[in-house]
Every structure is written in C-alpha cells, then in structure tokens.
XYZ file of C-alpha atoms in Angstrom:
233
model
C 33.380 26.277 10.423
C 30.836 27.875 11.734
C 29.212 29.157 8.441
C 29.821 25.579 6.792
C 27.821 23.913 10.303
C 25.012 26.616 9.147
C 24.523 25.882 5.596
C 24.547 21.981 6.464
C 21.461 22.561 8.968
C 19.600 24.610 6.488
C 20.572 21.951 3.683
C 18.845 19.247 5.876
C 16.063 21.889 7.425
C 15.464 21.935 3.154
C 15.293 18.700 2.584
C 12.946 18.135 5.828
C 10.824 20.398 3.970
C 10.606 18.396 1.265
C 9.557 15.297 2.663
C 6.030 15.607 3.061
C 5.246 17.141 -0.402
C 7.810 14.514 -2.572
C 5.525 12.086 -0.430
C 2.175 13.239 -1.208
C 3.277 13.345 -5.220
C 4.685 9.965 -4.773
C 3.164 7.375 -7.463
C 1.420 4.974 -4.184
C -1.440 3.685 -7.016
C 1.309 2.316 -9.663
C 3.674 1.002 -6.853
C 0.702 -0.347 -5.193
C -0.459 -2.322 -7.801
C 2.710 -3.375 -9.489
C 3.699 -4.654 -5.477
C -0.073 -6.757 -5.420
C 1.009 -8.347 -8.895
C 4.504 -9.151 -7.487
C 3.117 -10.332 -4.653
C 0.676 -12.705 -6.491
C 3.449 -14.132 -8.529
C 5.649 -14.740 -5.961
C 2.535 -17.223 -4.308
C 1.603 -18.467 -7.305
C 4.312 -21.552 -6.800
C 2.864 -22.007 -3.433
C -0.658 -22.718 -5.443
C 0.394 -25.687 -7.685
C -0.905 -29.221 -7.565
C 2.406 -30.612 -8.453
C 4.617 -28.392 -6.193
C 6.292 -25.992 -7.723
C 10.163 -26.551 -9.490
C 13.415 -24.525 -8.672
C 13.360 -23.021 -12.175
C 9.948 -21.942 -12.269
C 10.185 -20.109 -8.780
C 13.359 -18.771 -10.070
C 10.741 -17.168 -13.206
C 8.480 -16.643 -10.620
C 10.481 -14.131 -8.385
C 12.541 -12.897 -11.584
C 8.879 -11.650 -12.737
C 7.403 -10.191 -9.531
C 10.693 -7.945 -9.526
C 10.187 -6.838 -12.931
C 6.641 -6.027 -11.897
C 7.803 -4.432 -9.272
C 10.735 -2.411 -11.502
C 7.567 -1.393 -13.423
C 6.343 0.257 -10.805
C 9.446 2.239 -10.096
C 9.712 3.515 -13.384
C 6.466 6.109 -12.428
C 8.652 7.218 -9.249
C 9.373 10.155 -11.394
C 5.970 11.039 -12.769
C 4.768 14.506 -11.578
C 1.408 16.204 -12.987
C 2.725 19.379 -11.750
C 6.052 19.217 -13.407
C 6.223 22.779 -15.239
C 3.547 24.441 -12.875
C 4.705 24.085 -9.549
C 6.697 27.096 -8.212
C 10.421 26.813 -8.402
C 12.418 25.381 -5.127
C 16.190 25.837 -4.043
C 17.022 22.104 -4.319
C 18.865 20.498 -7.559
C 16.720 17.545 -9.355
C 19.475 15.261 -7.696
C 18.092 15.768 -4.314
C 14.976 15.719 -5.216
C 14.982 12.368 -7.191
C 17.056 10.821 -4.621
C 14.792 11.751 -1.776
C 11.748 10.325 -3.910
C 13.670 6.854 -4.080
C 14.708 6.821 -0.163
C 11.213 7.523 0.313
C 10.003 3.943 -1.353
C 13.422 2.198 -0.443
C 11.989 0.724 3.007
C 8.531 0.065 1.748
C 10.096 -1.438 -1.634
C 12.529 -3.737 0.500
C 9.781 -5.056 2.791
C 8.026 -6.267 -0.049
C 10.587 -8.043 -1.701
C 11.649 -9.277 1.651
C 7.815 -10.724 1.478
C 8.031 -11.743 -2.263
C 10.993 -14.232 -0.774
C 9.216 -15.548 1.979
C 6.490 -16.710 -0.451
C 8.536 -18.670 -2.488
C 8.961 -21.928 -0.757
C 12.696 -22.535 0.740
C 12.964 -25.610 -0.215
C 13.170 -24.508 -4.169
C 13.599 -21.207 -3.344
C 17.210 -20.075 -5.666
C 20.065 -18.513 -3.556
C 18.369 -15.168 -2.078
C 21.595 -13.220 -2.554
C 21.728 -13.737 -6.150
C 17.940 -13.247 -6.975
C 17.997 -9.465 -5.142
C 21.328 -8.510 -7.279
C 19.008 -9.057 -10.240
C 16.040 -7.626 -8.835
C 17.961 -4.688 -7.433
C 19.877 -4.032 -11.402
C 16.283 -4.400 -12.462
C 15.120 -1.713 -9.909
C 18.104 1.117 -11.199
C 17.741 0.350 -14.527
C 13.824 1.688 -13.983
C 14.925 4.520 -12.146
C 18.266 5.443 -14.300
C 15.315 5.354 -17.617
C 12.725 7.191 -15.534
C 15.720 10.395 -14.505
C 16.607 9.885 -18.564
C 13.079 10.414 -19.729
C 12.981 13.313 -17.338
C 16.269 15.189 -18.580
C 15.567 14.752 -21.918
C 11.542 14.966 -22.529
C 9.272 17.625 -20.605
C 6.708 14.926 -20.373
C 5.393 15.246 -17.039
C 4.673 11.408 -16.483
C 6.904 9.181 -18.863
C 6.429 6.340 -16.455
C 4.415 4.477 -18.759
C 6.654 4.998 -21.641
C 9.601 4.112 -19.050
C 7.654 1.117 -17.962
C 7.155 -0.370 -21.617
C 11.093 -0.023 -22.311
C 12.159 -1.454 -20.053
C 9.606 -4.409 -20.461
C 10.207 -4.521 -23.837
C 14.437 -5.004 -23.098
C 13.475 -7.311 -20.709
C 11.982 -9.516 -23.340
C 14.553 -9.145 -25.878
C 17.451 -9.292 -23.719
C 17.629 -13.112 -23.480
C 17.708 -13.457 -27.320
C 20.493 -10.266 -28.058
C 22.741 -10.603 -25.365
C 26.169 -11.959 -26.554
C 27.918 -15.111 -25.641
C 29.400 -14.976 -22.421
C 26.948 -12.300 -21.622
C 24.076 -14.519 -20.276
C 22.366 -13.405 -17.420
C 18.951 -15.405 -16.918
C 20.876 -18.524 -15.824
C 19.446 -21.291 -13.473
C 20.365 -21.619 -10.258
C 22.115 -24.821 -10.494
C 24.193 -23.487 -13.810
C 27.714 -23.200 -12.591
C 27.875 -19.733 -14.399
C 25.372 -18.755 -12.177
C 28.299 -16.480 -9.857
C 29.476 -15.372 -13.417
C 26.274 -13.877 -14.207
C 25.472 -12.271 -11.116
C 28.680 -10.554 -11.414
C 27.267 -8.859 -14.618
C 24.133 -7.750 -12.908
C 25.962 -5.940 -10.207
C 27.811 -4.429 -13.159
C 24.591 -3.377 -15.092
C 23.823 -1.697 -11.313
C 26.636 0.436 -11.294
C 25.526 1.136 -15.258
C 22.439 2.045 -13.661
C 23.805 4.386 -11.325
C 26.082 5.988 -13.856
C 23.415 6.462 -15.658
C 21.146 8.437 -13.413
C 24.120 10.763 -11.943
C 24.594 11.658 -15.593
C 21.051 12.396 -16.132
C 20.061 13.726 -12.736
C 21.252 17.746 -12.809
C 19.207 19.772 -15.102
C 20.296 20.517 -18.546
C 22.569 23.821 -18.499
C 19.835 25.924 -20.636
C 17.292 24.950 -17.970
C 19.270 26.011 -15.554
C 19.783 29.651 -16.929
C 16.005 29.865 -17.507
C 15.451 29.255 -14.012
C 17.912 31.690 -12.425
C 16.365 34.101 -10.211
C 17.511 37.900 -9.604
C 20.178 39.047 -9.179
C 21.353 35.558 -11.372
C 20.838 33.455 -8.063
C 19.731 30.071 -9.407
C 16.242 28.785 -8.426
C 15.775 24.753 -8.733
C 12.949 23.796 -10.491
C 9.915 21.034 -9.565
C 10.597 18.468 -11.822
C-alpha cells in the first residue's frame, strides 16, 4: 500500500510539474482569436435591424463553436516537438493536461457565446453545447491523429482546414436519417442530438487510440538500462 500511496504522489508531484510549462506552450494567440471571432458571431444577432430569427441564431452559435473548434485544433501544436528533452510522462497525460488546461477558459466563453444570443430566439442550450462540444473532440481527436501519425510539429492549421472543410461537406454527404444540422423546432431535433453525442464518444475513441506513442517511438526513446523515457510531443 504503501509503495502504491508513493508512486501516486510522485505521479501527481509529475504532473504538477508539468503545469506551468504545457501552459506556457499553450496556443493562447489561435484560441484567442478564434474565441474574439466566436464571440463576434454570437452578437452579431443582437446587431440586426430586423431582430434576429431562431434559425439564424441557431447558424449563429453553430458557427462561433466551429470557430472556436478551430482554435482547439492548434492545442497540440508545439515548436519544440523533437527538440525538447525527453520527460517521464506518456503523450496521454500530456495531451490531456493541455485540454484541462483550456477546459475552464473554453467553457466560460461558450457560457458567454450563449448569453449573447438573445433568449427569446435563443435554440434549447442543452442541445446547441452537445454539438458544440462533438465539434470541440472531433478538433482535438484530428489534432492527437495528426500528432501520432505526422512529426509535424504544428499541424493545427492543417487540423483546422479538415475539419472546416467536413464541416462544409457534411450537410450535403451525410445519409438519410443521418441529419444533424436540424432546426430547433424540427421534431428530429432529439434524434439528431443523439447522433452528436455519438460522434463525441467517436471523438473520444478516437483520441485514446491515437494518444500513446507509436511502439517504434517508444523503443527509440528508451533510456538505459531499457527504462522508457516519454517524449515532448
């Protein structure tokens, strides 16, 4: 017990460690802007002469989070990718500690994008976060891809243009019973939130698969003795 109580504490004396540098490497300039953007969106309904309509603040708030999903997908980026000195943390903990680094900024700001939208045609706030949430994972599940299998040190921007790119195409490939943009007052609208939780767990899936390093990696950054060593991506 006593041995298991010790390597817990240094697990989380590790990952204390870890917080200020993940923080300082932390893409603030691409979440920054894409949150400004967001943000403008989001008022933009507040701004028309004719009042805005439920379906365009529903387009409204569906863009500001993919804006803000756009920013997410440079969480990963990191300059110093295949330079920094290895550490004794898997790319797991590292990634994750990255995203519950921006999780309480990242949910203020949505919490804001909501409040901008006026409540009177503002869609059912439950619903609109499921979406913006499966948006969120699927920029962080292609952001831990691009990382496991490219060595580019910043594929945010090629993240960030995928996942744009899907979300303009998705409307016109999805299959019938597959819809997922519905309006608010569409009585599939339950129906197609159900499918965007799924594509969360995808999401999810997706980025345990793709979190651990590949197994060659891993040999090429054991240490002596064959002790492994983590590496800073």
């Amino acid at each position: 017990m006593t041995g298991e109580h010790g390597k817990d504490a240094a697990g989380r004396g590790v990952v204390w460690a870890l917080v200020r540098p993940v923080w300082r490497t932390l893409p603030w300039r691409a979440l920054g802007a894409a949150g400004a953007v967001g943000l403008l969106l989001a008022g933009t309904s507040r701004l028309l002469s004719g009042g805005p309509t439920p379906w365009l603040t529903l387009v409204l708030l569906r863009a500001a989070a993919l804006v803000g999903a756009l920013g997410l997908a440079f969480l990963l980026d990191d300059p110093a990718r295949h330079l920094t000195a290895p550490v004794p943390t898997r790319r797991p903990l590292r990634q994750a500690l990255r995203a519950a680094l921006v999780a309480p900024p990242v949910a203020l700001w949505w919490a804001a994008v909501l409040l901008l939208a006026p409540a009177e045609v503002r869609p059912p706030v439950a619903g609109v976060t499921v979406e913006a949430a499966a948006t969120c994972a699927l920029a962080f599940a292609g952001a831990a891809a691009a990382v496991r299998l490219t060595r580019e040190q910043r594929p945010g921007q090629a993240v960030a243009a995928a996942l744009l790119t899907s979300a303009v195409l998705a409307p016109l490939l999805l299959p019938d019973g597959w819809e997922l943009f519905v309006p608010a007052e569409d009585p599939a609208w339950d129906a197609a939130h159900g499918r965007w939780a799924l594509v969360s767990v995808a999401a999810v899936v997706a980025w345990g698969l793709c979190g651990p390093e590949p197994s060659a990696r891993r040999a090429r950054v054991k240490g002596p003795g064959g002790r492994r060593a983590g590496s800073s991506a």
